[in-house]
Every structure is written in C-alpha cells, then in structure tokens.
Short mmCIF file of C-alpha atoms and ligand atoms in Angstrom, two decimals:
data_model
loop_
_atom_site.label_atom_id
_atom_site.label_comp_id
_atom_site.label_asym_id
_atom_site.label_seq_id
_atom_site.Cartn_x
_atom_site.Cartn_y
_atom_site.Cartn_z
CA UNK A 1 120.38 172.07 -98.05
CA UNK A 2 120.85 168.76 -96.83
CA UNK A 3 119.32 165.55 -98.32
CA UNK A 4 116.60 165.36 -96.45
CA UNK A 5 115.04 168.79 -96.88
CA UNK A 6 115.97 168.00 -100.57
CA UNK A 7 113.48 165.43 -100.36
CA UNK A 8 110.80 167.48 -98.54
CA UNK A 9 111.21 170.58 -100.99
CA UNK A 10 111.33 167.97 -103.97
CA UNK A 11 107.37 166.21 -102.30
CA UNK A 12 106.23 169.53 -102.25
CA UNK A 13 107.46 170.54 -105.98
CA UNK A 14 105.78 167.09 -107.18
CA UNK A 15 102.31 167.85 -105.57
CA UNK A 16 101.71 171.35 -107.40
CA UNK A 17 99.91 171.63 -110.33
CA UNK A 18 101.57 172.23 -113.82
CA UNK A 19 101.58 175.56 -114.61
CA UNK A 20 102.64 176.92 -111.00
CA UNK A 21 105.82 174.43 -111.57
CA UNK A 22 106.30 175.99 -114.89
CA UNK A 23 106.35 179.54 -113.05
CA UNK A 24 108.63 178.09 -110.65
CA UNK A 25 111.24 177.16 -113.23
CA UNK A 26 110.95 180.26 -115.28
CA UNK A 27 111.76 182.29 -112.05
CA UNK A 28 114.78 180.34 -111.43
CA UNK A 29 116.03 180.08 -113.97
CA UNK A 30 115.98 184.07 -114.11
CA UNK A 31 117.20 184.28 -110.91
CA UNK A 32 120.15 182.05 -112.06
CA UNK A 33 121.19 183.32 -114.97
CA UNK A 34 121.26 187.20 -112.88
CA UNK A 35 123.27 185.67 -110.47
CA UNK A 36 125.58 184.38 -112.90
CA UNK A 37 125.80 188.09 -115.01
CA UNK A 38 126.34 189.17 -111.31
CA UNK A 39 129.01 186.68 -110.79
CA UNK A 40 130.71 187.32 -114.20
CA UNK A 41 130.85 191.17 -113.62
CA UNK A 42 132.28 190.63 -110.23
CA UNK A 43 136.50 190.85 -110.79
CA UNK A 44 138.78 191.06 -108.50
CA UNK A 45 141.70 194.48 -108.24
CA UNK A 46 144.79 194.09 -107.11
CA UNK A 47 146.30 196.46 -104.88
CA UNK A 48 148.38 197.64 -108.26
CA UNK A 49 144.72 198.10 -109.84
CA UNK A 50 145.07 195.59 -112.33
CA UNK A 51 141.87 193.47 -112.97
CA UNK A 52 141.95 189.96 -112.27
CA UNK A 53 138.56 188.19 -113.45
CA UNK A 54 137.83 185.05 -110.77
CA UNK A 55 137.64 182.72 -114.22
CA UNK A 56 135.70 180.24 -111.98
CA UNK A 57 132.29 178.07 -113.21
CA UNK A 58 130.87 175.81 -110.98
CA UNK A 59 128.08 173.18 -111.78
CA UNK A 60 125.04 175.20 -110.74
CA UNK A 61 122.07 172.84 -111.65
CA UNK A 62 118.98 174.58 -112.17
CA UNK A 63 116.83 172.09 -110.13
CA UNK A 64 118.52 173.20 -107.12
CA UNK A 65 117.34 177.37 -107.89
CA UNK A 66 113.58 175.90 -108.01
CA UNK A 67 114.15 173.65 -104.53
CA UNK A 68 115.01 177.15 -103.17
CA UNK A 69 112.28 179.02 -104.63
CA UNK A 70 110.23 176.29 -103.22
CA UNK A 71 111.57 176.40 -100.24
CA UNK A 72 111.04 180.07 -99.92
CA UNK A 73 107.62 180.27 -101.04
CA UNK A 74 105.63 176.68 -100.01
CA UNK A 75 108.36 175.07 -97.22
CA UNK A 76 106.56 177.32 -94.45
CA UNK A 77 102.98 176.56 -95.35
CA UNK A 78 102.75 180.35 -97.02
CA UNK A 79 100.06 180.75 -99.55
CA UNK A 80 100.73 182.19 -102.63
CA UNK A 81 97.39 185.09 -101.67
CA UNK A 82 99.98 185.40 -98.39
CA UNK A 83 103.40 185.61 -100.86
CA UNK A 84 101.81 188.34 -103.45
CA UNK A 85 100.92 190.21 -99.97
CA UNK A 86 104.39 190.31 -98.46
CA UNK A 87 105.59 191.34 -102.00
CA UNK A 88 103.92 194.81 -100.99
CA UNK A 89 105.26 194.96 -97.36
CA UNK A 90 108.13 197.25 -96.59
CA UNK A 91 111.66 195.57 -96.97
CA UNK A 92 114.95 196.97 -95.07
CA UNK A 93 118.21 195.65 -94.29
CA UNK A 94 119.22 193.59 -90.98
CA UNK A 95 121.86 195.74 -88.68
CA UNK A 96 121.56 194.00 -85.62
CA UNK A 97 120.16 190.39 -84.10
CA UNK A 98 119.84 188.99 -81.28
CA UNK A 99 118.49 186.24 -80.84
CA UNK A 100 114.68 187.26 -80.74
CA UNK A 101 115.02 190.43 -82.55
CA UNK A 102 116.64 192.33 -85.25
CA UNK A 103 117.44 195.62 -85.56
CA UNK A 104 116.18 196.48 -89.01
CA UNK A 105 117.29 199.84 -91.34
CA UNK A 106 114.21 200.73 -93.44
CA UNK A 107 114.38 201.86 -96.94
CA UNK A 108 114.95 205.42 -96.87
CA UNK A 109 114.90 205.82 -93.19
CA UNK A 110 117.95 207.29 -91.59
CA UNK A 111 117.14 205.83 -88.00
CA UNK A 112 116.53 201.53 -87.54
CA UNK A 113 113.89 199.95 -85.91
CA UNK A 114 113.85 197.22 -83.57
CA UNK A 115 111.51 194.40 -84.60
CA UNK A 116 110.53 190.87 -83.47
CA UNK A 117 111.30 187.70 -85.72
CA UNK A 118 108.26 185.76 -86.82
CA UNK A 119 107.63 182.36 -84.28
CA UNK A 120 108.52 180.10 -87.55
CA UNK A 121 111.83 182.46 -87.84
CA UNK A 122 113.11 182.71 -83.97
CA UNK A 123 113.06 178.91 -84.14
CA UNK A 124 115.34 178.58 -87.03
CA UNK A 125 117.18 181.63 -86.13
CA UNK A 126 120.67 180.60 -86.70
CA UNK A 127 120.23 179.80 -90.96
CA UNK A 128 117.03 181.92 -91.40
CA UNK A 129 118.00 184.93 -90.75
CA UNK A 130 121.42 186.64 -90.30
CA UNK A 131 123.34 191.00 -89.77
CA UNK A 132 123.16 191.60 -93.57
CA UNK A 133 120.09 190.65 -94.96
CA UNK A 134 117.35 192.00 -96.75
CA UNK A 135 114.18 191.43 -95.10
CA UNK A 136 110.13 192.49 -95.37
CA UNK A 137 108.15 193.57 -92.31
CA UNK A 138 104.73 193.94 -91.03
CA UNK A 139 102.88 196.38 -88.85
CA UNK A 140 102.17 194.76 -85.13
CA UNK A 141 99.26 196.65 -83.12
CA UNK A 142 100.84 195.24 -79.45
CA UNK A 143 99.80 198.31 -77.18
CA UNK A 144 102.48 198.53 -74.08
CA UNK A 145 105.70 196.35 -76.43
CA UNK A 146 108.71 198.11 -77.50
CA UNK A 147 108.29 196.53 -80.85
CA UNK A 148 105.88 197.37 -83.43
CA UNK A 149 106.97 195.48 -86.28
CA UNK A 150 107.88 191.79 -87.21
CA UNK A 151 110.26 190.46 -89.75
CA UNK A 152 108.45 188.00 -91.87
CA UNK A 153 110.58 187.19 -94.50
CA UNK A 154 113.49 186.99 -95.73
CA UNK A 155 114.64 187.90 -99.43
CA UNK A 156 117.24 185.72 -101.53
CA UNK A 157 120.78 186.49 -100.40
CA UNK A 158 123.22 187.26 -103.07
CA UNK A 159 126.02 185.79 -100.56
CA UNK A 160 126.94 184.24 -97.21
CA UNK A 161 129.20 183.77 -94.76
CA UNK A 162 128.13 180.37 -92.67
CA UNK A 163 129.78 177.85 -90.54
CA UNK A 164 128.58 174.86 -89.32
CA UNK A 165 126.35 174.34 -86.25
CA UNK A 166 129.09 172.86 -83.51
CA UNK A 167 126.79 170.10 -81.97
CA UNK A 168 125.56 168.82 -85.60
CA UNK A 169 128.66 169.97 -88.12
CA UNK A 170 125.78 169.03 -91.25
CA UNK A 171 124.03 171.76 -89.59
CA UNK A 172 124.73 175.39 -91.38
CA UNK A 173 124.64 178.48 -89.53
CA UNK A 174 124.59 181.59 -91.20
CA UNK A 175 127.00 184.15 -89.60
CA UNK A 176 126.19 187.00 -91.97
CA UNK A 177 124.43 187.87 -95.23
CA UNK A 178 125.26 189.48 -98.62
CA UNK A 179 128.88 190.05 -97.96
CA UNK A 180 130.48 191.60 -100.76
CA UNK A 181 134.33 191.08 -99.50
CA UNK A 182 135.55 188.67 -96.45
CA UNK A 183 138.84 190.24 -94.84
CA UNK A 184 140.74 187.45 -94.15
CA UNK A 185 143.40 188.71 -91.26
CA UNK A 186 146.53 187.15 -90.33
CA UNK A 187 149.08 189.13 -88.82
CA UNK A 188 152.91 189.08 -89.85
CA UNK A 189 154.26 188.50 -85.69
CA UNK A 190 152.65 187.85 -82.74
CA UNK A 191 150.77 185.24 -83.71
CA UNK A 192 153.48 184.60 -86.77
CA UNK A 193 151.80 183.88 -89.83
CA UNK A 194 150.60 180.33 -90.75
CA UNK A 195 149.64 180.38 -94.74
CA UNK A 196 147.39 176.94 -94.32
CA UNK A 197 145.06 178.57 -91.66
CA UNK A 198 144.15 180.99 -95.14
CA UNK A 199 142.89 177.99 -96.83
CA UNK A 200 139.91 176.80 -94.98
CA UNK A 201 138.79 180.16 -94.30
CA UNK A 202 138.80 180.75 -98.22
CA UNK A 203 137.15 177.77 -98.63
CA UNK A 204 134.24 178.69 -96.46
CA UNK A 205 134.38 182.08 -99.05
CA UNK A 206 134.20 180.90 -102.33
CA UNK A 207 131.16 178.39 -101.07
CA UNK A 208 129.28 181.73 -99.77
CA UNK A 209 130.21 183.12 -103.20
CA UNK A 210 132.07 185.65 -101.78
CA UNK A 211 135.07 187.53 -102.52
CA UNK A 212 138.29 187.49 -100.51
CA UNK A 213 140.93 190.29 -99.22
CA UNK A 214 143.88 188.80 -97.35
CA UNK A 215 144.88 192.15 -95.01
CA UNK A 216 148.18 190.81 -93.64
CA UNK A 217 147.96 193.09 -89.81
CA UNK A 218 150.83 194.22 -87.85
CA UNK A 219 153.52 195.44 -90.31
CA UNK A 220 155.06 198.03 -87.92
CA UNK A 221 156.21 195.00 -85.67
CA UNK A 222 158.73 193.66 -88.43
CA UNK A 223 161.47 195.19 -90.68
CA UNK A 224 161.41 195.40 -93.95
CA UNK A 225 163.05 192.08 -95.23
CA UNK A 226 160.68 190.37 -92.44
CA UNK A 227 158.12 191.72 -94.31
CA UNK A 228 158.85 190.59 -97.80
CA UNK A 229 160.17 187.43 -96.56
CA UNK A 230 156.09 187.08 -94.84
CA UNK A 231 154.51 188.42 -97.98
CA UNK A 232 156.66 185.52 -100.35
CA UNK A 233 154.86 183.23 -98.54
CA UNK A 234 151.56 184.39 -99.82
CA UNK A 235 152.28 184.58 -103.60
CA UNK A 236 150.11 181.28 -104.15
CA UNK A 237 147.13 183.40 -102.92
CA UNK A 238 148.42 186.27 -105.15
CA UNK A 239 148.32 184.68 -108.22
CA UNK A 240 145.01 182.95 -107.76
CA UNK A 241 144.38 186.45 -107.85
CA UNK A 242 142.94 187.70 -104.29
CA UNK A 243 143.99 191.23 -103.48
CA UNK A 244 147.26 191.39 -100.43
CA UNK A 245 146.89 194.48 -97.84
CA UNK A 246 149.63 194.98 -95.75
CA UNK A 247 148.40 197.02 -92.50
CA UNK A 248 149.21 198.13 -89.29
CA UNK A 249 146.17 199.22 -87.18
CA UNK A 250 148.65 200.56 -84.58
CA UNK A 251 146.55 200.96 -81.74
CA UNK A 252 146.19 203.87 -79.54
CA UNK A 253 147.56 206.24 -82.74
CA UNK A 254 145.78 206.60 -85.59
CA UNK A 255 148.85 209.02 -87.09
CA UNK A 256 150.82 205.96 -87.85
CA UNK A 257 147.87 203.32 -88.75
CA UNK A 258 148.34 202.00 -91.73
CA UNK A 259 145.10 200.98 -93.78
CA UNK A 260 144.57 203.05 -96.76
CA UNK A 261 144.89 200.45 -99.39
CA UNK A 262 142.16 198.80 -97.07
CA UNK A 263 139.87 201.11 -97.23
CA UNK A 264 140.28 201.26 -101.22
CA UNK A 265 139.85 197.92 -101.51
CA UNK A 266 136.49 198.20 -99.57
CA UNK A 267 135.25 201.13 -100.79
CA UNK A 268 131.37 200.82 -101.30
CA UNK A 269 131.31 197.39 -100.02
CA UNK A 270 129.86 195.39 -97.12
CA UNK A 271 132.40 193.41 -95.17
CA UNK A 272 133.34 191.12 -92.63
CA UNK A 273 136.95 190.40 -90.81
CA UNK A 274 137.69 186.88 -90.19
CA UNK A 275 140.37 185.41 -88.64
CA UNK A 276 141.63 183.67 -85.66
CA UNK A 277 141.90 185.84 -81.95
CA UNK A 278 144.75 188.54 -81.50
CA UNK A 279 145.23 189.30 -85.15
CA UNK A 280 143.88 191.98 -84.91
CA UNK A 281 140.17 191.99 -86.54
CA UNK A 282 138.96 194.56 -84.53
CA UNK A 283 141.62 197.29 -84.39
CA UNK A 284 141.58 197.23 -88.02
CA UNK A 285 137.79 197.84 -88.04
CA UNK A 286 138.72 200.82 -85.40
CA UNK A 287 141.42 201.89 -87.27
CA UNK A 288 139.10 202.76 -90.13
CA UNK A 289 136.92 204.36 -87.80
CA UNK A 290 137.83 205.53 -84.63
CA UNK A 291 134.09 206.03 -83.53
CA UNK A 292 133.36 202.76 -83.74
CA UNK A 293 134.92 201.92 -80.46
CA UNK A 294 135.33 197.91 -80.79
CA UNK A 295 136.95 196.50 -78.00
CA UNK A 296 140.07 194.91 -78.51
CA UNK A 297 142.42 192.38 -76.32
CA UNK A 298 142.67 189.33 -75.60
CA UNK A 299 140.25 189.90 -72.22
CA UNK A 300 137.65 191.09 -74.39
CA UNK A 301 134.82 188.88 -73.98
CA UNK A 302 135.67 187.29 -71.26
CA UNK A 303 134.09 188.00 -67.61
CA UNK A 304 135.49 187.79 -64.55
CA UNK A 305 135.02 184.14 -63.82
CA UNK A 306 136.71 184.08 -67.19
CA UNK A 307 133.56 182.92 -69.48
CA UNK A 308 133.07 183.65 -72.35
CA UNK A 309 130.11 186.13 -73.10
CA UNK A 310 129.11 187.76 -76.85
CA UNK A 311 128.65 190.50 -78.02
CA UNK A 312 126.17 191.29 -80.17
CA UNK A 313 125.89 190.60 -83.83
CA UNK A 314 125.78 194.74 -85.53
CA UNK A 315 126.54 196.35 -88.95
CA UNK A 316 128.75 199.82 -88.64
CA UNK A 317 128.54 201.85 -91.15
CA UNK A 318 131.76 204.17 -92.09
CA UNK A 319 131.78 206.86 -94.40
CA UNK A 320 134.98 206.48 -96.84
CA UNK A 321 136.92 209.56 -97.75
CA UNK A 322 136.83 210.52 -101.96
CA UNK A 323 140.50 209.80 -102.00
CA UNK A 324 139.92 206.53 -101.04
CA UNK A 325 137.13 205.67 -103.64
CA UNK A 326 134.55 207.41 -101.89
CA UNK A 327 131.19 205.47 -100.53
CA UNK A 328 130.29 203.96 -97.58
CA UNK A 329 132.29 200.70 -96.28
CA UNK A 330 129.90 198.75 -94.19
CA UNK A 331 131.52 196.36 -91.67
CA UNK A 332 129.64 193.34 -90.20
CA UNK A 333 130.98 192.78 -86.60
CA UNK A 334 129.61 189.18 -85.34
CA UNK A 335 130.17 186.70 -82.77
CA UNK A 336 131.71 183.01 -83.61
CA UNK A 337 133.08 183.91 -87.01
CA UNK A 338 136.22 182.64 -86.12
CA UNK A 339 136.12 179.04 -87.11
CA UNK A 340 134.37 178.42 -90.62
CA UNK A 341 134.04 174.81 -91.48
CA UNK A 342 132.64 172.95 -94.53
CA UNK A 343 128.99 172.63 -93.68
CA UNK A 344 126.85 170.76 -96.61
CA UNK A 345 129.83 171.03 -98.93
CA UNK A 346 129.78 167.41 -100.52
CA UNK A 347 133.55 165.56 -101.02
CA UNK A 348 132.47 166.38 -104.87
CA UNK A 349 131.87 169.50 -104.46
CA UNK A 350 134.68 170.59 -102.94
CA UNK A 351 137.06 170.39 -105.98
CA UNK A 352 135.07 174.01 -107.04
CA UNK A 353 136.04 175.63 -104.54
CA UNK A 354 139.74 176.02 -105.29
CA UNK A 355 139.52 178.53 -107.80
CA UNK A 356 142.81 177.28 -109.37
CA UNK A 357 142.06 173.84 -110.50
CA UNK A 358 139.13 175.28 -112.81
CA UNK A 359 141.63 175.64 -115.84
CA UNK A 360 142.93 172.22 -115.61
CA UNK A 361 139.50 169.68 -114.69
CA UNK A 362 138.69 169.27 -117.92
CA UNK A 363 141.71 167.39 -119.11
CA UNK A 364 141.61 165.20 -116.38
CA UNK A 365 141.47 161.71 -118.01
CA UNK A 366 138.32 160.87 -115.89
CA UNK A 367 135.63 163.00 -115.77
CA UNK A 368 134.66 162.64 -112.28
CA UNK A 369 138.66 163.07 -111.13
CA UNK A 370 138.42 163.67 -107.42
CA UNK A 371 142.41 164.53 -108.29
CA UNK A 372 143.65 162.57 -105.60
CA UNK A 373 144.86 158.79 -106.43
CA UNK A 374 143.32 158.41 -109.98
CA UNK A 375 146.01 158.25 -113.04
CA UNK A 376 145.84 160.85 -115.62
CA UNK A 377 144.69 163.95 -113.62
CA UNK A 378 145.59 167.30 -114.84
CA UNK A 379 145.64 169.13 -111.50
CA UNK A 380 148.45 166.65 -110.26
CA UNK A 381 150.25 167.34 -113.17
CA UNK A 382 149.87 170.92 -112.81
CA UNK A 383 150.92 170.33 -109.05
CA UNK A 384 154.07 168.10 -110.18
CA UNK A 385 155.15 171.19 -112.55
CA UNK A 386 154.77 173.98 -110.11
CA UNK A 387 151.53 175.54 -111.58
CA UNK A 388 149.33 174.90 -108.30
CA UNK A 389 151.04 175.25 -105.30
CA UNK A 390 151.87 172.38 -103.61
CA UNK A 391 150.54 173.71 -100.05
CA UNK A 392 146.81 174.56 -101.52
CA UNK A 393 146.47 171.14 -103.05
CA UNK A 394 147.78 169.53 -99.59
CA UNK A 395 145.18 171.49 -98.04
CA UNK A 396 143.01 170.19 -100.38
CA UNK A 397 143.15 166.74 -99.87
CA UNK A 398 143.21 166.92 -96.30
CA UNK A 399 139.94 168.96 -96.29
CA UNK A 400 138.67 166.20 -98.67
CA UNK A 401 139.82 163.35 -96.40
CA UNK A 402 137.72 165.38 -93.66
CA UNK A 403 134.63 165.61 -95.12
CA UNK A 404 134.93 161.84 -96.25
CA UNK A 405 135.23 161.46 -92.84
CA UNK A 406 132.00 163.62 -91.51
CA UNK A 407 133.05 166.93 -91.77
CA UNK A 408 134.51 166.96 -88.56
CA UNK A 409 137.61 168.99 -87.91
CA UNK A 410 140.52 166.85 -86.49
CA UNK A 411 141.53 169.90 -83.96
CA UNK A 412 138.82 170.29 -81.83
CA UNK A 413 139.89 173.54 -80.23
CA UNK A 414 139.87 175.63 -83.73
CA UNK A 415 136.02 174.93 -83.31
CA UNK A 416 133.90 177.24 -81.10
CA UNK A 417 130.57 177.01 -79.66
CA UNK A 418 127.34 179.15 -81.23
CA UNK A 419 127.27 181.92 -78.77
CA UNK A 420 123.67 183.13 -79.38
CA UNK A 421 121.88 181.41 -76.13
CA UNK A 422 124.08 183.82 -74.24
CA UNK A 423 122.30 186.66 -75.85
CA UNK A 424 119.02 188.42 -73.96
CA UNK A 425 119.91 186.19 -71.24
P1 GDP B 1 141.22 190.43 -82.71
O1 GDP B 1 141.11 189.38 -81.64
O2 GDP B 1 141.59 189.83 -84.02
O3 GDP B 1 140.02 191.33 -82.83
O4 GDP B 1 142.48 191.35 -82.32
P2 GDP B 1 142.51 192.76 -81.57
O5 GDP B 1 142.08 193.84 -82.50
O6 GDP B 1 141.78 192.65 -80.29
O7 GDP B 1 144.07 192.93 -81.34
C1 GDP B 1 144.82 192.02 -80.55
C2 GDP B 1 146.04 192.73 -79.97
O8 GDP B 1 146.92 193.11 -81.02
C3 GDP B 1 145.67 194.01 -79.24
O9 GDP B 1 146.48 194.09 -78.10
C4 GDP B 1 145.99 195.10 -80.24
O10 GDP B 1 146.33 196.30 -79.60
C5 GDP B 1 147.18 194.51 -80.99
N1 GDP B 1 147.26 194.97 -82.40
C6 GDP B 1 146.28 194.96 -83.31
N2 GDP B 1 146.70 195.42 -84.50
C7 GDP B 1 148.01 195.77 -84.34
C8 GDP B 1 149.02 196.30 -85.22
O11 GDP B 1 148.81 196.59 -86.41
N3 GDP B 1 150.24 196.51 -84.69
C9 GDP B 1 150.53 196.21 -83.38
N4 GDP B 1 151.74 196.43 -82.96
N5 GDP B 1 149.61 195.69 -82.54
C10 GDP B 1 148.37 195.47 -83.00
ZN1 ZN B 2 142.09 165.22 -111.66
#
C-alpha cells in the first residue's frame, strides 16, 4: 500500500470504537502468525530431493496486518451487518478475467461460471482482483443477462505475482493470485542465457512471497559441455537454494520433450511461467499438456497490422501422472507478465528480498546497513570473501539505486504496457 492509503486506512482505524480495534488486532495478529507457520513449513526440494528450508525473516510489523484487515473490511464503506453476510455467501476460485468479468470455479462444482465484478471492483480491476484468487459471490436476478452472479469480494491472498502499473510505476498491478511456484524460464540458446535478467524477476517473487523454479528451456539445442558450461553460471541461484530444471519442450514432438523433473517439481501446485518472449513459456506449458493448445511464436499476439492484442488472462488445469507426484498442476497463463518491476518496495525494504544476505544483517556494524557505502557491513564482507556472489549483490545495488531514483527502470523497452483495455473491446 502506498503512503497515502496508509493514511486513509490508519483515519479510519482511529475513528472506531475500542473494542472493534481490539478485534481487529486479535485477527491479525492470527492471520500473521498462520502466515508465518505457513511460511516456515514452506521448503524448498532440489531436483536431487534434498530439502532446503528458505531460512528467510523479514520485518513483518503487525500494524500493517490490521491496515489490511481494515482495508478489507471498512476501506469500501462495507458494514460489518454487510461483512458477517458475505461470510455466508458462496466462495470459488478465479479461472478467468477479463476485464468486466471473471470466470469463477465454485466449490465443488466441476463446471465455472461466468460472473460480473462488483462496480467498486471493475474500477480497481487491475490490484483488486486477479486469475487465482479466492473470491465470494452473490445471486443477481437480471432476467435476459448471461450472468447471474457477481463477485463481491475478495478473500486474503496467501501470495502474488504483481508488477507495477506502466503509466504510474507506484501503482501495483496484480498479475495473478496465490501462486504457489513462479517458473522462471530462460533458455540455454536462442536467446543465450543472461543470469542478471533472473534477478529482478526473483525479486518481484520473494516480495509476492512466492517460491521460485528456474526451468532453464531448450537443452536439445546445445551439447553437453554447452550445457554444463550454461548451468555453472547458475550455481549462485543454486545455492541460495531455488530448485534448476533443465528442459526441452521440443515442439511439434512430445516423444523427445523433456520436462519430467518439471512436472515433479510442480506437482500439486499452482503456477505461473515468467520470462522474457521466445524462451519458451508457452511450449513448456504445452509440453506438459498437449491439450492445452497455447500458441507459441514469436507472431503470436500480434495482428496483421502488427499490434499487439491479448489474450486472455485463464487458469489450465493438468492432471499429473502418480509417477510424477501425482495431483493436479494448475498453470496460470496471463497477459503482461513479462516485465515485473519493484512496485511499493521501499529502498529499505529491498535488502529482504535477497534471501542470502539474511544470515549476515545482523553483524552489520550499523543496524540500519543499506550494505552499500557504510564501513563495517557484513554482506560486503561476505561479498569480498566469495560467500554472496558478486553478480546478485551488483544487481542489488543497481535495483537499489533505481528505486532511489523512482522506481523507474533505466531500459524502457523491458517495460510493457497493461494490456487489459484491449480486452471485450
Ligand atoms: P514464449 O514466448 O516464451 O512463450 O516462447 P514460445 O513457447 O512461443 O517459444 C518460442 C520459440 O521457441 C518457438 O518457435 C518454439 O517452437 C521454440 N521452442 C520452445 N521451446 C523449445 C525447446 O525446448 N527447444 C527448441 N529447439 N525450441 C523451442
Ligand atoms: Zn551491511
């Protein structure tokens, strides 16, 4: 949230009476400490099955759990008569959005529904509601419409994938909701693989709290000392402990595709490929199920007066063999996920979000080490002796400079525009 909705959601909190404020910080602090125990019994496997825990605290101040309660229960003018209603209303999970409905997967219904957003919701579309999350509906009586139900709120997420809105960068946008695993793609040739384009897109992860899978694409197009000589290059990522795939999604024949330790890795779990164009995002997704049909190429999305046009935001569902952990992998496909950028992370904040440092902030000589020019700072040291690779702490302090300098990034065309006006039109 940005400063000044802090200091709406922190008027509103001051004008309630006692006892609701009381109830207010009981719940979150509930809701925090569950998301911690949820956070703790999250660890990571490696692709040799070894458990790596993520060893990672950041400051979570509980004041910032009761601005979102507050948020969710007062910021829209909802009564709490109108709350302990929608507590009763039936809840389902978001499949598919455009940008004035959602396609919405009832609780023990096989087939979805389509359903209108709420005015208060289609106006805030882009943050309030995203493929992914967990929402509660009403009944509509509208004789002659093709919906019959509206989405009128939306429950906590666990995580989030978001990027920044590209005409206001303080702006977030939510490009999907409760992702368990992000699927960060880069592919080993054609386009070679560049290790700092990982960074940022991790950094967008660990802020939505959630995990990463680096699935390096397009192993049949090297030999094998290519190959190792690619996957050195990604030890740093390694040992901060996010699991490596090596895949080829070998279009056209699925005899040859290579994506089992893939699948393993996302057995059960609701994911999302990121990455940038022609790595191969979506004939990976194919590749683990033909049926899904994704279109791949670079002339995908593009008309013939060569414009850009979207596809809609969906969830597929795929239904993982036993060998291969059983369950159900389900895939979030969405438009602009490409670029993620560093929307309402603070310069202070940012030091939390590389995993690695955590073991070494506290015996930084000042307590508020931003680890960049102050004397005595433990990850520099740690740097210096080879402990934290050298490229992730660049990358660090170039991110910092760029949010120091209004979270803009310097190379414009890594940034692409929200794509939802083009939807319904
Ligand atoms: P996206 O933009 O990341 O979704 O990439 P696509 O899935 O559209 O793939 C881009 C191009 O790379 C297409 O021509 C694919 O056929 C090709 N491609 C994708 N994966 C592989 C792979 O594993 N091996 C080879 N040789 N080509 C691939
Ligand atoms: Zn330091």
């Amino acid at each position: 949230m940005n400063k000044h909705q802090r200091a709406k959601l922190e008027g509103i909190l001051e004008s309630l009476p006692k006892d609701e404020k009381d109830r207010l910080y009981e719940d979150a602090r509930r809701a925090r400490s569950e998301a911690q125990k949820r956070r703790r019994s999250k660890s990571r496997e490696t692709i040799d099955g070894e458990r790596v825990g993520r060893g990672k605290r950041r400051p979570d101040p509980l004041i910032d759990w009761v601005l979102r309660l507050v948020d969710k229960e007062y910021a829209h003018k909802r009564t709490s008569d109108e709350h302990a209603e929608e507590q009763e209303l039936a809840q389902g999970l978001v499949v598919g959005l455009t940008r004035r409905r959602a396609t919405v997967l009832l609780d023990g219904e096989d087939e979805p529904i389509l359903c209108r957003l709420s005015a208060e919701m289609a106006g805030r579309q882009q943050s309030a509601i995203a493929v992914g999350d967990r929402v509660s509906v009403v009944p509509l009586d509208l004789p002659g419409e093709e919906e019959q139900t509206e989405v009128v709120n939306v429950l906590p997420r666990t995580t989030k994938l978001a990027r920044p809105d590209a005409h206001d960068p303080r702006q977030e946008r939510v490009v999907a909701a409760n992702v368990d695993v992000v699927v960060i793609v880069v592919s080993v040739a054609s386009p070679p693989l560049h290790p700092r384009l990982i960074d940022r897109y991790l950094v967008a992860v660990e802020w939505g709290e959630c995990d990463a899978i680096i699935a390096v694409n397009k192993a049949d197009l090297v030999d094998t000392d290519e190959l190792t000589e690619t996957l050195k290059k990604l030890d740093p990522y390694r040992d901060a402990g996010i699991p490596i795939a090596v895949c080829a999604a070998a279009p056209g024949d699925d005899s040859s595709s290579r994506v089992d330790e893939l699948r393993r890795l996302l057995a059960g779990k609701t994911c999302a490929f990121v990455g940038h164009s022609g790595v191969g995002k979506s004939s990976l997704a194919n590749a683990l199920d033909p049926r899904l049909g994704i279109e791949t190429g670079t002339v995908r999305n593009v008309d013939q007066r060569g414009r850009h046009t979207t596809t809609a935001s969906e969830m597929h569902f795929i239904d993982n063999p036993e060998e291969f952990g059983g369950g159900e992998i389900r895939v979030i496909d969405t438009p602009g996920v490409r670029f993620f950028g560093l929307a309402d992370v603070s310069p202070d904040e940012l030091r939390w979000l590389f995993p690695e440092f955590e073991q070494y902030v506290h015996s930084c000589k000042f307590t508020d080490c931003s680890h960049e020019h102050e004397p005595g700072c433990a990850v520099k040291d740690a740097v210096e002796r080879g402990e934290i690779s050298a490229v992730r702490y660049d990358t660090y302090v170039r991110l910092l400079e760029e949010l120091r300098t209004g979270g803009k990034p310097k190379d414009v065309s890594e940034r692409i525009r929200p794509k939802f006006d083009d939807l319904e039109s």
